[in-house]
Amino acid sequence: MSADEKKTVRIEDENDRWRFTCPRGHRDWEPTNHHFWCATCARAETVDGVFHELLDQRTDELYARDEVQLLTPVGPYDRDLDYRETKA
């Protein structure tokens, strides 16, 4: 999947934060080390805060980290991951 085919998620956009959640439906997730981390899940005793797929609340689809391009106001969040994907 090329960068052009990836689902774009603007991580600092309020609408995208409401639309894309951790698999348990929490909106306080952050990208980290080519996966994701959810603060609410991390506070639970029986749930790991690390997860690998974002849930699209609109379509109920799950997107793996390599299927999304995370954007910040200054550009892609993980340029190396996005670059590596386009070179494959």
CSV table of C-alpha atoms in Angstrom, one decimal:
chain,number,residue,atom,x,y,z
A,1,MET,CA,0.0,0.0,0.0
A,2,SER,CA,1.5,3.3,-1.0
A,3,ALA,CA,1.3,6.6,0.9
A,4,ASP,CA,-1.4,7.8,-1.6
A,5,GLU,CA,-3.6,4.8,-0.7
A,6,LYS,CA,-3.3,5.1,3.1
A,7,LYS,CA,-6.0,6.4,5.3
A,8,THR,CA,-5.1,9.9,6.4
A,9,VAL,CA,-5.5,10.7,10.1
A,10,ARG,CA,-4.7,14.3,11.2
A,11,ILE,CA,-3.7,13.6,14.8
A,12,GLU,CA,-4.2,17.1,16.0
A,13,ASP,CA,-7.6,17.6,14.4
A,14,GLU,CA,-10.5,17.3,16.8
A,15,ASN,CA,-12.8,15.7,14.2
A,16,ASP,CA,-10.3,13.0,13.4
A,17,ARG,CA,-9.7,12.4,17.1
A,18,TRP,CA,-13.4,11.7,17.5
A,19,ARG,CA,-13.5,9.5,14.4
A,20,PHE,CA,-10.4,7.4,15.0
A,21,THR,CA,-10.0,5.7,18.3
A,22,CYS,CA,-8.3,2.8,20.0
A,23,PRO,CA,-10.0,-0.5,19.4
A,24,ARG,CA,-11.9,-0.1,22.7
A,25,GLY,CA,-13.3,3.3,21.6
A,26,HIS,CA,-11.0,5.7,23.6
A,27,ARG,CA,-9.9,9.0,22.0
A,28,ASP,CA,-6.8,9.6,24.2
A,29,TRP,CA,-4.4,7.6,22.1
A,30,GLU,CA,-1.0,8.7,20.8
A,31,PRO,CA,1.3,7.3,18.1
A,32,THR,CA,4.6,5.9,19.4
A,33,ASN,CA,7.4,3.7,17.9
A,34,HIS,CA,5.3,2.7,14.9
A,35,HIS,CA,2.3,1.5,17.0
A,36,PHE,CA,-0.2,3.3,19.2
A,37,TRP,CA,-0.7,3.8,22.9
A,38,CYS,CA,-3.9,4.6,24.7
A,39,ALA,CA,-3.8,6.4,28.1
A,40,THR,CA,-7.3,5.1,29.2
A,41,CYS,CA,-6.4,1.5,28.4
A,42,ALA,CA,-3.0,1.9,30.1
A,43,ARG,CA,-4.8,2.9,33.4
A,44,ALA,CA,-6.8,-0.4,33.4
A,45,GLU,CA,-5.3,-3.3,35.3
A,46,THR,CA,-6.0,-5.9,32.8
A,47,VAL,CA,-5.5,-4.0,29.5
A,48,ASP,CA,-2.2,-3.1,27.8
A,49,GLY,CA,-2.1,0.5,26.6
A,50,VAL,CA,-0.2,-0.6,23.4
A,51,PHE,CA,-2.3,-1.3,20.3
A,52,HIS,CA,-1.6,-1.7,16.6
A,53,GLU,CA,-4.9,-0.8,14.8
A,54,LEU,CA,-7.0,2.4,14.8
A,55,LEU,CA,-10.8,2.0,14.8
A,56,ASP,CA,-12.7,4.2,12.4
A,57,GLN,CA,-15.9,4.9,14.3
A,58,ARG,CA,-17.7,6.0,11.1
A,59,THR,CA,-17.1,2.7,9.2
A,60,ASP,CA,-16.2,0.2,12.0
A,61,GLU,CA,-13.0,-0.7,10.1
A,62,LEU,CA,-9.7,-1.3,11.8
A,63,TYR,CA,-6.6,0.2,10.2
A,64,ALA,CA,-3.1,-1.2,11.0
A,65,ARG,CA,-0.3,1.3,11.5
A,66,ASP,CA,1.1,0.8,8.1
A,67,GLU,CA,-2.3,1.5,6.5
A,68,VAL,CA,-2.6,5.0,7.9
A,69,GLN,CA,-0.6,8.2,7.3
A,70,LEU,CA,-0.6,10.3,10.5
A,71,LEU,CA,-0.3,14.0,9.7
A,72,THR,CA,0.6,16.9,12.0
A,73,PRO,CA,0.5,20.5,11.0
A,74,VAL,CA,4.1,20.3,9.9
A,75,GLY,CA,3.8,17.1,7.9
A,76,PRO,CA,3.8,13.3,8.4
A,77,TYR,CA,4.3,12.0,11.9
A,78,ASP,CA,6.4,9.0,10.9
A,79,ARG,CA,8.3,10.1,7.8
A,80,ASP,CA,10.5,7.0,7.9
A,81,LEU,CA,7.6,4.6,8.0
A,82,ASP,CA,5.8,6.4,5.2
A,83,TYR,CA,9.0,6.6,3.2
A,84,ARG,CA,9.8,2.9,3.6
A,85,GLU,CA,6.2,2.0,2.5
A,86,THR,CA,6.5,4.0,-0.7
A,87,LYS,CA,9.9,2.4,-1.6
A,88,ALA,CA,8.6,-1.2,-1.2
